[in-house]
Amino acid sequence: MTGHRFRRAAGNLGFGLAVFALISPAILVFLWMLSLSLKNEVENMAYPPVFIPSPITFSNFIDVFRKNDFLTYGLNSVIVSFSATGIALLLGVPAGFGIAKSRATKAAALIMIARVTPGLSYLIPLFLIFQWLELTGTLTPLVITHVVITLPIVVWVMIGFFEGLPAELEEAALVDGATIWQAFRHVALPLARPGITVATILAFIFSWNNFIFGVVLAGRTTRTLPVAVYNVLTFEQVSWGPLAAAALLVTAPVLLLTLLMQKEIVAGLTAGGVKGG
Amino acid sequence: MSLTLPAMDLSARAQAARRRNYARNYWPFVIPAGAVVAAIIVLPWVFTLFMSVHEWRVGSDLEFVGLANFRHMLTDERFLWSVLRTLYFTALATFFPVVLGVAAAVCFHRRFPGRGLARTIFIMPMMATPVAVALVWTMMFHPQLGVLNYLLTSVGLPPSTWSYDAATVIPTLVMVETWQWTPLVMLIVLGGLASLPQDPYEAAKLDGASAWQMFHHISLPLVWPHIVVALVIRTIDALKAFDTIFVISNGGPGTASETMNIYLYLQAFSYYNMGYASAITVVFFVLILMVSLVLFSVRQESA
């Protein structure tokens, strides 16, 4: 009996170690990011490295805001991601409904192609088109290209969600003489609210994280945060502290959203392996 | 008469409504999105095909060159190396995330205290902004001051040159890619494990099967279709990898980590060879499509 209990305890310990081994690379990188951002320059350049900052300094964060237009870039990111997500919801939720109900597998395949296509292949033509339309230097090209990411995510998530809804309620509304639009608006849409939440979160995160479109299309004043934080590195040769602080600020909203909404995010990602870019 | 008329009217209207609804015209729901997809996804494609048979540089006119751009690719050694490098990177950056992701899914399928939090931490790398974490990795890779070489030497291992040397840059980038995308594989396979029926396990337990036997003979075959989906998605994403490579090594040192995607970017937006870059895009897309089709047909056979 004690032998059995011992083996069980050893098994649990081994399992605990396995879980720890799985999550430690993530912990290491994010804690190191935090550590770099809270240390002064002397400690960041020390070897062997200093792990726990002493004293803790916030000067890196202050530097990020003082030496750069970080607020402008933040505002750009907010405008672009919110607009692209909003447009995608407006177009993608009805489309997901239509595709799911008419079982249009070809339309679904088209969405899959959008998922497969590398972001760069949209960029060459769109870059030239935006130049001819003289839209470069405004946020419009960024919003439009981000819809390339957000729209397939929303449609993909919504197809899965509408397919999973019981058809009876909607059927009843149709039999009672409601138009298809009414059945969508008053029956399917309220039922689909959890799906819309998932689609919104995922579309927002992948738009916020997008780098490739901004790096090509954004001008000095229209940079989004990921582009800005990259340019800080290459053009100004800043030290590690402010750079880590900037990186942390860029990704913090996304990490917070992940912590708060992990259930919805897991549900959405398991469903279809959605990823933008 | 006056009593029956409204009733008849009602049934006629209901019939009309039914006829209308059974026709099930759902296309108005899809049209707005379809129009936008046509404008921002299909139109660029047509444009890319058009550009791929033209030569265009800033300040000069568009010139039709036929298949010259495609012929040039066959003799462009830098391009051919980038194709090989892409395939090498993709093979590694698919294998490791899939193997580790399946192992992680098996772990997270088990109930244990703190599972929710551990799972959230585990998926953080794939949600975090790629550019931000790539910058942190770059600082960790620093050969003299980086924390990774300190950790290696403190456990008695030799230090590495990480992304700063041609010999180690691709394995290093594969490591970052694995760190970032193993969670996606884990989530897909976890979804598969959660949907499995419980009876085979109970039967196996009664027959005295070990945990490994149950995994090997029950879980693995049942969850295989999900693993193939993860494999397909991972392969496509590894072929398309851009952000981390661009930020960490920018294709260097030299051209040691220049994948097709990076070369394409340089041709288009550093050298402004829009025609040639468009032709590379076409080839790149065909490659991705072929790989996806092959993998999907494998999926059909295994399903």
XYZ file of C-alpha atoms in Angstrom:
580
model
C 0.000 0.000 0.000
C 2.763 2.476 0.947
C 4.670 1.427 -2.178
C 1.642 2.232 -4.272
C 1.198 5.590 -2.583
C 4.877 6.370 -3.061
C 4.728 5.539 -6.735
C 1.695 7.722 -7.111
C 3.408 10.653 -5.366
C 6.487 10.181 -7.562
C 4.234 10.149 -10.622
C 2.563 13.383 -9.533
C 5.937 14.985 -8.891
C 7.136 13.937 -12.347
C 3.973 15.336 -13.895
C 4.401 18.606 -11.993
C 7.960 18.880 -13.271
C 6.767 18.230 -16.835
C 4.191 21.028 -16.577
C 6.835 23.322 -15.098
C 9.203 22.477 -17.967
C 6.439 23.311 -20.450
C 5.624 26.736 -19.058
C 9.095 27.845 -17.924
C 10.286 29.088 -21.364
C 7.287 31.431 -21.484
C 7.858 32.574 -17.911
C 11.574 33.105 -18.531
C 11.069 35.386 -21.540
C 8.287 37.490 -20.055
C 10.000 37.868 -16.670
C 13.250 38.789 -18.397
C 11.355 41.417 -20.385
C 9.961 42.818 -17.140
C 13.369 42.648 -15.454
C 15.109 44.502 -18.313
C 12.464 47.201 -18.308
C 12.797 47.853 -14.554
C 16.607 47.948 -14.346
C 18.906 50.897 -14.876
C 21.521 50.910 -17.642
C 24.379 49.741 -15.376
C 22.521 46.636 -14.256
C 21.289 45.847 -17.775
C 24.865 45.846 -19.074
C 26.284 43.875 -16.136
C 27.773 40.404 -16.572
C 26.838 38.079 -14.972
C 23.341 39.451 -15.569
C 21.330 40.945 -12.731
C 18.005 39.107 -12.455
C 16.125 41.078 -9.814
C 16.339 44.833 -10.294
C 17.697 46.773 -7.336
C 16.746 49.517 -7.192
C 13.584 49.200 -9.282
C 13.470 52.115 -11.700
C 10.644 53.391 -13.864
C 12.888 55.765 -15.775
C 12.852 53.445 -18.828
C 9.099 53.837 -19.143
C 9.344 57.601 -18.651
C 12.052 57.670 -21.347
C 9.812 55.833 -23.802
C 7.154 58.517 -23.537
C 9.532 61.489 -23.301
C 11.863 60.655 -26.166
C 9.264 59.290 -28.595
C 5.814 60.049 -29.883
C 4.635 56.935 -28.127
C 1.166 58.337 -27.469
C 0.671 59.107 -31.170
C 1.723 55.583 -32.125
C -0.533 54.144 -29.444
C -3.447 56.180 -30.758
C -2.657 54.999 -34.319
C -2.700 51.398 -33.156
C -5.993 51.895 -31.331
C -7.634 53.580 -34.341
C -6.386 50.983 -36.831
C -7.213 47.908 -34.753
C -10.636 49.139 -33.647
C -11.640 50.244 -37.163
C -10.399 47.035 -38.793
C -12.178 44.909 -36.183
C -15.386 46.952 -36.467
C -15.474 46.743 -40.259
C -14.734 43.014 -40.120
C -17.612 42.418 -37.668
C -20.045 44.455 -39.737
C -19.227 42.483 -42.888
C -18.094 39.161 -41.458
C -20.907 38.274 -39.041
C -23.653 38.310 -41.705
C -21.296 36.581 -44.146
C -20.561 33.835 -41.632
C -24.333 33.412 -41.155
C -24.993 33.271 -44.893
C -22.188 30.788 -45.551
C -23.144 28.551 -42.629
C -26.845 28.482 -43.569
C -26.406 27.895 -47.288
C -23.532 25.472 -46.678
C -21.426 27.356 -49.202
C -18.265 25.316 -48.841
C -16.685 27.108 -51.792
C -16.985 30.442 -50.030
C -15.459 28.835 -46.963
C -12.594 27.555 -49.098
C -11.982 31.087 -50.346
C -11.645 32.208 -46.738
C -9.175 29.379 -46.195
C -7.092 30.676 -49.102
C -7.013 34.080 -47.441
C -5.679 32.305 -44.352
C -2.967 30.556 -46.388
C -1.787 33.567 -48.394
C 1.320 35.288 -47.046
C 0.695 38.897 -46.008
C 3.473 40.153 -48.239
C 1.666 39.067 -51.379
C -1.136 41.550 -50.719
C 1.369 44.235 -49.971
C 3.087 44.741 -53.324
C -0.120 45.452 -55.269
C -1.811 47.344 -52.441
C 1.327 49.433 -51.894
C 1.308 50.503 -55.545
C -2.449 51.126 -55.556
C -2.254 53.270 -52.420
C 0.594 55.251 -53.954
C -1.425 55.959 -57.072
C -4.441 56.937 -54.990
C -2.104 59.148 -52.905
C -3.306 57.580 -49.693
C 0.149 56.877 -48.264
C 0.851 58.865 -45.139
C -2.696 58.433 -43.833
C -4.124 55.677 -41.657
C -6.570 54.546 -44.371
C -4.181 52.065 -46.064
C -3.413 50.509 -42.695
C -7.082 50.073 -41.813
C -7.805 48.559 -45.229
C -4.906 46.100 -45.062
C -5.755 45.123 -41.490
C -9.219 44.138 -42.730
C -7.344 41.519 -44.778
C -6.424 39.938 -41.427
C -9.550 40.593 -39.382
C -12.257 39.711 -41.936
C -11.184 36.074 -42.530
C -10.857 35.538 -38.763
C -14.363 36.872 -38.096
C -15.957 34.941 -40.976
C -14.138 31.732 -40.012
C -15.122 31.905 -36.347
C -18.707 32.886 -37.177
C -19.222 30.075 -39.719
C -18.264 27.573 -37.029
C -20.497 29.291 -34.522
C -23.630 29.592 -36.672
C -23.244 25.983 -37.798
C -23.287 24.941 -34.138
C -26.493 26.849 -33.315
C -29.707 24.807 -33.160
C -31.719 25.512 -36.319
C -35.151 25.033 -34.691
C -35.606 28.541 -33.248
C -34.787 30.239 -36.512
C -36.909 27.718 -38.410
C -39.832 28.600 -36.125
C -39.387 32.299 -36.819
C -39.336 31.652 -40.565
C -42.467 29.527 -40.407
C -44.181 32.344 -38.509
C -43.507 34.545 -41.510
C -40.373 36.399 -40.444
C -38.021 37.409 -43.230
C -34.576 35.848 -43.299
C -33.147 39.210 -42.226
C -35.506 39.311 -39.219
C -34.607 35.754 -38.300
C -30.942 36.716 -38.432
C -31.350 39.998 -36.594
C -33.675 38.857 -33.793
C -32.972 35.137 -33.423
C -29.545 34.106 -34.683
C -27.628 37.263 -33.753
C -28.548 37.331 -30.047
C -27.735 33.601 -29.797
C -24.398 34.176 -31.485
C -23.182 36.769 -28.998
C -20.533 34.481 -27.439
C -19.205 33.722 -30.927
C -19.063 37.426 -31.739
C -17.078 38.003 -28.536
C -14.547 35.365 -29.555
C -14.281 36.757 -33.094
C -13.840 40.307 -31.792
C -11.064 39.395 -29.367
C -9.118 37.341 -31.893
C -9.502 39.860 -34.710
C -8.425 42.683 -32.411
C -5.360 40.835 -31.090
C -4.077 39.756 -34.493
C -4.627 43.233 -35.897
C -2.861 44.818 -32.910
C 0.100 42.449 -33.281
C 0.453 42.912 -37.020
C 3.806 44.244 -38.100
C 4.290 43.505 -41.774
C 1.622 45.876 -43.148
C 2.682 48.757 -40.958
C 6.372 48.398 -41.720
C 5.678 48.916 -45.429
C 2.706 51.264 -45.429
C 3.183 53.502 -42.401
C 4.889 56.869 -42.632
C 6.676 58.611 -39.752
C 3.483 59.807 -38.125
C 1.247 56.868 -38.979
C 3.312 54.092 -37.371
C 1.473 51.587 -35.280
C 3.075 50.437 -32.018
C 4.839 47.282 -33.308
C 6.414 49.294 -36.141
C 7.361 52.110 -33.791
C 9.039 49.803 -31.316
C 11.029 48.201 -34.144
C 12.123 51.554 -35.521
C 13.234 52.668 -32.085
C 15.751 49.828 -32.196
C 17.139 50.310 -35.665
C 17.269 54.057 -36.021
C 18.116 55.327 -32.608
C 20.331 52.597 -31.132
C 18.703 52.945 -27.752
C 19.789 50.953 -24.766
C 18.110 47.783 -23.562
C 16.061 49.270 -20.723
C 13.851 51.641 -22.739
C 13.596 49.080 -25.532
C 12.302 46.393 -23.173
C 9.960 48.945 -21.612
C 8.582 49.850 -25.046
C 8.187 46.183 -25.989
C 6.356 45.525 -22.739
C 3.998 48.473 -23.284
C 3.157 47.273 -26.802
C 2.314 43.749 -25.790
C 0.791 44.452 -22.362
C -2.779 45.088 -23.628
C -2.733 41.790 -25.499
C -1.337 39.841 -22.544
C -3.950 41.365 -20.230
C -6.718 40.485 -22.674
C -5.384 36.921 -22.851
C -5.401 36.613 -19.059
C -8.920 38.004 -18.730
C -10.477 36.236 -21.699
C -8.519 32.984 -21.801
C -11.635 30.813 -22.010
C -13.009 32.639 -25.078
C -9.590 32.748 -26.739
C -8.963 29.047 -26.204
C -12.421 28.236 -27.590
C -11.869 30.371 -30.697
C -8.383 29.099 -31.443
C -9.194 25.434 -30.913
C -12.069 25.728 -33.359
C -10.153 26.601 -36.461
C -6.520 27.342 -35.841
C -7.071 30.972 -36.720
C -4.076 33.192 -37.065
C -3.629 36.405 -38.976
C -0.839 37.628 -41.241
C -67.652 35.025 -46.566
C -66.498 38.014 -44.645
C -65.342 35.656 -41.929
C -63.368 33.292 -44.109
C -61.646 35.920 -46.265
C -59.105 37.122 -43.709
C -58.296 33.512 -42.859
C -57.700 32.649 -46.486
C -55.704 35.817 -46.912
C -53.579 34.839 -43.936
C -52.912 31.338 -45.196
C -52.027 32.696 -48.629
C -49.615 35.119 -47.070
C -48.096 32.401 -44.928
C -47.719 30.248 -48.001
C -45.984 33.049 -49.860
C -43.732 33.583 -46.890
C -42.962 29.901 -46.714
C -42.157 29.778 -50.407
C -39.900 32.768 -49.973
C -38.154 31.213 -47.003
C -37.734 27.787 -48.486
C -35.959 29.371 -51.403
C -33.433 30.296 -48.712
C -31.783 33.191 -50.351
C -28.765 33.805 -48.191
C -26.580 35.545 -50.731
C -27.415 39.091 -49.572
C -25.629 38.244 -46.333
C -22.451 37.244 -48.100
C -22.360 39.909 -50.828
C -20.908 42.864 -48.817
C -18.100 40.748 -47.406
C -17.623 39.105 -50.794
C -17.245 42.487 -52.468
C -14.639 43.566 -49.921
C -12.780 40.260 -50.234
C -12.786 40.698 -54.001
C -11.414 44.213 -53.676
C -8.681 43.643 -51.115
C -7.799 39.974 -51.627
C -8.707 38.901 -55.169
C -7.876 42.170 -56.945
C -4.331 42.265 -55.506
C -3.903 38.721 -56.777
C -4.871 39.623 -60.320
C -2.624 42.663 -60.059
C 0.294 40.513 -58.850
C -0.122 38.170 -61.810
C -0.174 41.182 -64.120
C 2.936 42.687 -62.489
C 4.820 39.389 -62.620
C 5.113 39.591 -66.407
C 6.177 43.235 -66.310
C 9.226 45.187 -65.309
C 8.645 48.315 -63.300
C 11.063 50.513 -61.424
C 10.458 53.830 -59.765
C 10.609 56.617 -62.332
C 10.324 54.446 -65.437
C 7.413 53.103 -67.446
C 5.778 49.734 -67.087
C 7.376 47.342 -69.553
C 6.033 43.962 -70.656
C 8.753 41.325 -70.304
C 6.821 38.067 -70.645
C 8.250 35.254 -68.561
C 11.653 36.903 -68.134
C 11.094 37.398 -64.403
C 10.397 33.701 -63.953
C 13.412 32.708 -66.080
C 15.579 35.026 -64.010
C 14.581 33.132 -60.866
C 16.096 29.908 -62.234
C 19.520 31.499 -62.478
C 19.241 33.720 -59.415
C 21.362 31.803 -56.911
C 20.335 34.008 -54.042
C 16.706 33.133 -54.756
C 17.385 29.404 -55.093
C 19.263 29.370 -51.785
C 16.348 31.185 -50.157
C 14.024 28.399 -51.336
C 16.239 25.699 -49.819
C 16.607 27.698 -46.617
C 12.820 28.140 -46.415
C 12.281 24.389 -46.759
C 14.959 23.649 -44.124
C 13.508 26.201 -41.722
C 9.956 24.951 -42.361
C 10.863 21.299 -41.730
C 12.415 22.123 -38.354
C 9.855 24.770 -37.393
C 7.060 22.267 -38.066
C 8.601 19.173 -36.473
C 9.458 20.633 -33.073
C 6.204 22.533 -32.406
C 4.107 19.532 -33.462
C 5.997 17.020 -31.280
C 6.125 19.347 -28.282
C 2.568 20.537 -28.879
C 1.171 16.989 -28.790
C 3.122 16.265 -25.584
C 1.830 19.506 -24.053
C -1.747 18.689 -25.075
C -1.513 15.316 -23.311
C -0.285 17.103 -20.155
C -2.968 19.790 -20.236
C -5.686 17.229 -20.936
C -5.168 15.854 -17.432
C -6.927 17.639 -14.589
C -4.585 19.155 -12.020
C -4.712 22.108 -9.636
C -3.765 25.348 -11.396
C -4.409 23.938 -14.858
C -6.236 27.036 -16.087
C -3.422 29.370 -15.089
C -0.696 27.063 -16.427
C -2.526 26.803 -19.753
C -2.912 30.575 -19.957
C 0.806 31.075 -19.318
C 1.559 28.417 -21.900
C -0.444 30.185 -24.642
C 0.992 33.641 -23.804
C 3.852 33.331 -26.368
C 1.446 32.973 -29.283
C -0.714 35.889 -28.179
C 2.112 38.319 -27.405
C 3.116 40.837 -30.069
C 5.747 38.995 -32.186
C 7.901 42.074 -32.695
C 8.027 42.792 -28.970
C 9.095 39.280 -27.979
C 11.526 39.095 -30.911
C 13.279 42.180 -29.540
C 13.556 40.592 -26.098
C 14.959 37.405 -27.669
C 17.511 39.515 -29.563
C 18.717 40.964 -26.273
C 18.825 37.486 -24.734
C 20.922 36.209 -27.657
C 23.691 38.789 -27.209
C 26.912 36.675 -27.220
C 28.698 38.618 -24.454
C 25.970 40.161 -22.321
C 22.988 37.937 -23.104
C 21.249 36.013 -20.370
C 21.089 32.796 -22.432
C 24.851 32.359 -22.673
C 25.083 33.073 -18.957
C 22.535 30.302 -18.267
C 24.359 27.899 -20.604
C 27.787 28.484 -19.078
C 26.447 28.356 -15.536
C 25.292 24.756 -16.096
C 28.616 23.892 -17.716
C 27.590 24.051 -21.390
C 29.589 25.991 -23.993
C 28.128 29.383 -24.998
C 26.393 29.709 -28.376
C 26.641 32.406 -31.028
C 22.828 32.281 -31.460
C 21.562 34.626 -34.155
C 24.963 36.294 -34.547
C 26.584 33.540 -36.618
C 25.631 31.959 -39.942
C 25.990 28.435 -38.555
C 23.603 28.905 -35.633
C 21.110 31.478 -36.894
C 18.494 29.138 -38.412
C 18.334 26.725 -35.434
C 18.054 29.820 -33.229
C 15.134 31.182 -35.266
C 13.525 27.731 -35.194
C 13.785 27.827 -31.402
C 11.943 31.172 -31.253
C 9.319 29.935 -33.709
C 8.869 26.774 -31.622
C 8.545 28.837 -28.449
C 5.916 30.985 -30.107
C 3.768 28.446 -31.975
C 3.848 25.215 -29.950
C 0.785 26.567 -28.065
C -1.313 26.644 -31.256
C -0.570 22.958 -31.910
C -1.323 22.220 -28.263
C -4.733 23.962 -28.486
C -5.774 22.145 -31.652
C -4.751 18.724 -30.292
C -6.264 19.523 -26.887
C -9.559 20.216 -28.649
C -9.250 16.796 -30.267
C -8.489 15.018 -26.998
C -11.459 16.704 -25.308
C -13.828 15.346 -27.958
C -12.727 11.704 -27.567
C -15.202 9.112 -26.238
C -14.449 7.745 -22.752
C -15.479 4.078 -23.246
C -12.274 2.777 -24.896
C -10.248 4.059 -21.938
C -12.491 2.374 -19.385
C -12.296 -0.893 -21.316
C -8.517 -0.605 -21.574
C -8.218 0.166 -17.853
C -10.216 -2.962 -17.023
C -7.858 -4.933 -19.227
C -4.928 -3.488 -17.269
C -3.414 -1.253 -19.947
C -0.667 1.165 -18.910
C -0.914 4.922 -19.472
C 1.569 4.716 -22.354
C -0.332 1.839 -23.969
C -3.573 3.801 -23.729
C -1.924 6.857 -25.295
C -0.268 4.859 -28.061
C -3.177 2.573 -28.954
C -6.225 4.741 -28.206
C -5.484 8.476 -27.991
C -2.952 8.733 -30.796
C -5.016 7.002 -33.534
C -8.223 8.807 -32.499
C -6.648 12.234 -32.283
C -4.532 11.758 -35.435
C -6.804 13.858 -37.706
C -6.364 16.805 -35.332
C -2.599 16.322 -35.355
C -2.670 16.418 -39.159
C -4.662 19.676 -39.088
C -2.072 21.134 -36.710
C 0.683 19.867 -39.013
C -0.882 21.567 -42.036
C -1.416 24.862 -40.242
C 2.085 24.813 -38.770
C 3.708 24.057 -42.134
C 1.902 26.924 -43.836
C 2.741 29.336 -41.024
C 6.395 28.260 -40.982
C 6.638 28.846 -44.748
C 5.184 32.324 -44.198
C 7.279 33.183 -41.111
C 8.360 36.803 -41.299
C 8.163 38.966 -38.170
C 10.621 37.123 -35.943
C 13.156 36.490 -38.730
C 12.931 40.091 -39.898
C 13.430 41.527 -36.412
C 15.985 39.081 -35.010
C 18.337 38.519 -37.954
C 16.864 40.481 -40.882
C 17.971 37.632 -43.137
C 21.564 37.803 -41.875
C 24.318 37.423 -40.988
C 25.004 37.933 -44.682
C 22.170 35.977 -46.272
C 22.350 33.046 -43.825
C 18.708 33.302 -42.740
C 17.218 34.874 -45.857
C 14.025 32.894 -46.457
C 11.789 33.407 -49.503
C 9.569 35.780 -47.595
C 12.516 37.954 -46.519
C 14.036 37.912 -50.025
C 10.666 38.864 -51.441
C 10.442 41.775 -49.022
C 13.936 43.006 -49.940
C 13.267 42.760 -53.675
C 9.998 44.659 -53.348
C 10.633 47.285 -50.705
C 14.421 47.694 -50.547
C 15.388 47.296 -54.214
C 11.941 48.254 -55.600
C 12.021 45.485 -58.231
C 8.243 45.258 -58.203
C 7.977 43.029 -61.280
C 10.526 40.492 -60.078
C 9.091 40.557 -56.549
C 5.611 39.890 -57.959
C 6.941 36.894 -59.891
C 8.545 35.551 -56.695
C 5.223 36.094 -54.926
C 3.478 33.957 -57.524
C 6.023 31.137 -57.110
C 5.895 31.459 -53.323
C 2.112 31.240 -53.328
C 2.124 28.220 -55.650
C 4.625 26.525 -53.319
C 2.409 27.201 -50.277
C -0.691 26.031 -52.121
C 1.044 22.827 -53.263
C 2.282 22.028 -49.778
C -1.195 22.656 -48.337
C -2.849 20.480 -50.988
C -0.418 17.616 -50.378
C -0.967 17.845 -46.643
C -4.737 18.082 -47.033
C -4.812 14.980 -49.211
C -2.767 13.169 -46.537
C -5.450 14.309 -44.131
C -8.240 12.942 -46.323
C -6.514 9.552 -46.526
C -5.876 9.340 -42.807
C -9.391 10.477 -41.873
